[in-house]
mmCIF file of C-alpha atoms and ligand atoms in Angstrom:
data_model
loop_
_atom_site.group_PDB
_atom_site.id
_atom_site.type_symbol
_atom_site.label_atom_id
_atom_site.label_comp_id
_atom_site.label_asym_id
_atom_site.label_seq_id
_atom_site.Cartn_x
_atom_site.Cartn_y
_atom_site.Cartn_z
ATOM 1 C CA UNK X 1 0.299 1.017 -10.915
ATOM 2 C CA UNK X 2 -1.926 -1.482 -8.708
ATOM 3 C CA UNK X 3 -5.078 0.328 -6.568
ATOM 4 C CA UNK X 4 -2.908 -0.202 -3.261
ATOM 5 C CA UNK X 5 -0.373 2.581 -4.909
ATOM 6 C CA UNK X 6 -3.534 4.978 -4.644
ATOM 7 C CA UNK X 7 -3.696 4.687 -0.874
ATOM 8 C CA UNK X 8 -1.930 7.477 1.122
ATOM 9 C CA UNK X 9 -0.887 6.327 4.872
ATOM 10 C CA UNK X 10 0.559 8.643 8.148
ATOM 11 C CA UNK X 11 -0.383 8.570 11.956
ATOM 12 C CA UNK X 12 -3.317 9.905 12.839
ATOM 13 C CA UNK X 13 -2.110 11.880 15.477
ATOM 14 C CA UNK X 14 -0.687 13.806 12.699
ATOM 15 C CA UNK X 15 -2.753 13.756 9.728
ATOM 16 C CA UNK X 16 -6.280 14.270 9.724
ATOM 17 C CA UNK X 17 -7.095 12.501 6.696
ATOM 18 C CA UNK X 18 -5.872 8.910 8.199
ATOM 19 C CA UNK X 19 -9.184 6.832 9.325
ATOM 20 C CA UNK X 20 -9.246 5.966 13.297
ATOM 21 C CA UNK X 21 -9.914 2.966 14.246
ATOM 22 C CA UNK X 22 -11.668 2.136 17.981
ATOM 23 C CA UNK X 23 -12.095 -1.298 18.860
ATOM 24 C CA UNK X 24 -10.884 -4.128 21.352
ATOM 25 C CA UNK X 25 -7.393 -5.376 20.951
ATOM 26 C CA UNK X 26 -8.964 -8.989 21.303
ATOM 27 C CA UNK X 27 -11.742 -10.706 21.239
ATOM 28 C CA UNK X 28 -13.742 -13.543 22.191
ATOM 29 C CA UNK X 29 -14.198 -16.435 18.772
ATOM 30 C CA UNK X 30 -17.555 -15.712 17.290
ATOM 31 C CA UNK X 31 -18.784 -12.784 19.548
ATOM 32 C CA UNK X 32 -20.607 -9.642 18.393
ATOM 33 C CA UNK X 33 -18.211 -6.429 19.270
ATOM 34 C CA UNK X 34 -18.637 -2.780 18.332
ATOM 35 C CA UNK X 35 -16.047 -1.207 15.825
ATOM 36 C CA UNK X 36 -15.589 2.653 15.495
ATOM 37 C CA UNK X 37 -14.592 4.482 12.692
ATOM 38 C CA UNK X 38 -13.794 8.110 11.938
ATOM 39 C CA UNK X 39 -11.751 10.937 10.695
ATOM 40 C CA UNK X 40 -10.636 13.522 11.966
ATOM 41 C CA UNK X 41 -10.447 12.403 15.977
ATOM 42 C CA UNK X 42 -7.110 14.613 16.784
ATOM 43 C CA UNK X 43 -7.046 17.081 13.730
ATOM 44 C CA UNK X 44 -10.902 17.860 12.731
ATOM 45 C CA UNK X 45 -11.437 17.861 8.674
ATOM 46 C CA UNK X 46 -13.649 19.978 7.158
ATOM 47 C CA UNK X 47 -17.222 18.842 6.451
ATOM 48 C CA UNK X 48 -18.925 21.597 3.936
ATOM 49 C CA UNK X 49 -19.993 21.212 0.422
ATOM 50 C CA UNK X 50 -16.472 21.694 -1.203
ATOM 51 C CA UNK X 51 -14.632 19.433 1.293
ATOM 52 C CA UNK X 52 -15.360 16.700 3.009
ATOM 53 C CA UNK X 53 -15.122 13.081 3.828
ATOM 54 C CA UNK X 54 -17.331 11.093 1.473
ATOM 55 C CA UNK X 55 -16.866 7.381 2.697
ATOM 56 C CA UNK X 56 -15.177 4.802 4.810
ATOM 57 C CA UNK X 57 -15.029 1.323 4.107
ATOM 58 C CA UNK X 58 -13.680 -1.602 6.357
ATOM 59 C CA UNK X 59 -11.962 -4.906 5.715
ATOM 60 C CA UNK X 60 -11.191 -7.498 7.432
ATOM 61 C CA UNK X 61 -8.381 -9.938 6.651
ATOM 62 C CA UNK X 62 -7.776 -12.965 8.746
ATOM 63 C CA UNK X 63 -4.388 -14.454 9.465
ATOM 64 C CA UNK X 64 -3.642 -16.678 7.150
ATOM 65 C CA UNK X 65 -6.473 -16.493 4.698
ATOM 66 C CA UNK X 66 -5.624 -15.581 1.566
ATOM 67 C CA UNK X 67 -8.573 -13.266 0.616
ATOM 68 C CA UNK X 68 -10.027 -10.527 2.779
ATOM 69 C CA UNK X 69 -13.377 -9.794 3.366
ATOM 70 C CA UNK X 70 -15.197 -6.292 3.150
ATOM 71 C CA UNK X 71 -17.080 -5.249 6.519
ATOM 72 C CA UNK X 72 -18.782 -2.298 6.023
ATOM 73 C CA UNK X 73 -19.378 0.393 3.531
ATOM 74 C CA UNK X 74 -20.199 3.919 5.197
ATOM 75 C CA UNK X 75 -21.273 6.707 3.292
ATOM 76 C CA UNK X 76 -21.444 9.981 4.348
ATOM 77 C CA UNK X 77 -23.616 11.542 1.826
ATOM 78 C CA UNK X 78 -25.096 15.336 3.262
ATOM 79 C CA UNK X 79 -22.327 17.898 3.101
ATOM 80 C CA UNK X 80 -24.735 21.414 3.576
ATOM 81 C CA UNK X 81 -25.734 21.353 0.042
ATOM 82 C CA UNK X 82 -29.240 23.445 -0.747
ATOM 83 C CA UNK X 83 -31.140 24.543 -3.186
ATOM 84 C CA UNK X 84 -29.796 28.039 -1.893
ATOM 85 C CA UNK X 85 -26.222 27.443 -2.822
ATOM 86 C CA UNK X 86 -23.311 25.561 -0.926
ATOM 87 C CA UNK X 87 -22.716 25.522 2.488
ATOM 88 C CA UNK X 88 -26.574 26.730 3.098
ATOM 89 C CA UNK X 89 -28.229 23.795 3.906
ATOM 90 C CA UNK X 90 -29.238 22.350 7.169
ATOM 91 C CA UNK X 91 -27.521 18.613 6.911
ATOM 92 C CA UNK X 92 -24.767 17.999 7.740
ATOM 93 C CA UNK X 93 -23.267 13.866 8.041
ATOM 94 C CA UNK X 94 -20.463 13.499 10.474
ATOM 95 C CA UNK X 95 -17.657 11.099 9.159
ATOM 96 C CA UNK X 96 -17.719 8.714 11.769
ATOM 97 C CA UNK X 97 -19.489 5.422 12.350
ATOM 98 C CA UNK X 98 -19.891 2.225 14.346
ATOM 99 C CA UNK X 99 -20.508 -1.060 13.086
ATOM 100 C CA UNK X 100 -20.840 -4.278 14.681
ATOM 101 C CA UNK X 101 -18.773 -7.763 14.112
ATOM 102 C CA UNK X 102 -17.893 -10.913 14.654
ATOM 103 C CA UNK X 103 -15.319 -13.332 13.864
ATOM 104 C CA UNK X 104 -14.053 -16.873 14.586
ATOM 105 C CA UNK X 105 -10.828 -16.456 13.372
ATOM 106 C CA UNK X 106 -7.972 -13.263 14.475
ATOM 107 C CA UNK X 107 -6.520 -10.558 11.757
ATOM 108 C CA UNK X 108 -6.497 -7.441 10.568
ATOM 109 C CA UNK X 109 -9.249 -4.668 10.249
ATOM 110 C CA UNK X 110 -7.878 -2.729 7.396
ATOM 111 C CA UNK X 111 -9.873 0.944 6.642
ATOM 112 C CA UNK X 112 -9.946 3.224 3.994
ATOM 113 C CA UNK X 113 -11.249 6.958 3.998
ATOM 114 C CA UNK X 114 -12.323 9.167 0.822
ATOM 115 C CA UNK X 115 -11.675 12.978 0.945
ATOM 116 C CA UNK X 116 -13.325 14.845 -2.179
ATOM 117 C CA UNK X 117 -10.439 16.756 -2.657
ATOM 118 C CA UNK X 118 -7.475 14.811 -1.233
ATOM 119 C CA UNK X 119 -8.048 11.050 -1.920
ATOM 120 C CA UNK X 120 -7.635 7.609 -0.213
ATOM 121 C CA UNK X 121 -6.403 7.132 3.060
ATOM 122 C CA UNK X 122 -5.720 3.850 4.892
ATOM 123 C CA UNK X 123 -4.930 2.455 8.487
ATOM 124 C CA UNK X 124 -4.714 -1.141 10.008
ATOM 125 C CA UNK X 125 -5.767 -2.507 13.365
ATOM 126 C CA UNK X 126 -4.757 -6.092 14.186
ATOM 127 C CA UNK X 127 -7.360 -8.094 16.446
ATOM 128 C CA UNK X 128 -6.800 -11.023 18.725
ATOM 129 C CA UNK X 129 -9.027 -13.755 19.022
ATOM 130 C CA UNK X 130 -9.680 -15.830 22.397
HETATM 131 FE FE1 LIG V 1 -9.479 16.662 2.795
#
């Protein structure tokens, strides 16, 4: 078994688990740009103590490299928990983010989403460098 067998993949449209990714189809060499990601944007997931979305981490693989390159690590780490029991505290972290990148070279963004309860989930997002 290698770790990639541990990643589950659909469409996002149709599967609420699958991480979204928002960001321009291309970009300009070496210029900042905003990247979104979330779960959950067609089909909402649950966010309470029991089940939720714990993380999402990006990647970034350029064409033709042979080793990617992690981008962000997102935790989402309040889930209503309280002293008073599950589901009865105030906090609640939405599973959804925005980071902020740059890159002199075009590839893939490559993102991965943690359920507690239903594992690893991945999508891809190619980007186009000008
Ligand atoms: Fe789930």
């Amino acid at each position: 078994m290698k770790a990639g067998d541990l990643l589950q993949s659909a469409d996002w449209k149709a599967e609420k688990h699958v991480p979204v990714i928002e960001c321009p189809d291309a970009v300009k060499a070496d210029e900042m740009f905003d990247v979104k990601v979330s779960v959950g944007k067609e089909i909402a997931h649950p966010n309470t103590t029991e089940h939720h979305i714990k993380w999402i981490h990006v990647f970034f693989k350029a064409a033709g490299d042979k080793f990617a390159y992690q981008v962000a690590a997102v935790d989402f780490a309040a889930h209503g928990e309280s002293a008073e029991g599950p589901n009865t505290g105030p906090v609640h972290t939405h599973h959804g983010a925005t980071v902020t990148m740059k890159t002199t070279k075009p590839g893939t963004l490559v993102a991965v989403s943690s359920c507690n309860i239903h594992g690893f989930w991945e999508n891809s997002k190619d980007i186009k460098v000008s």
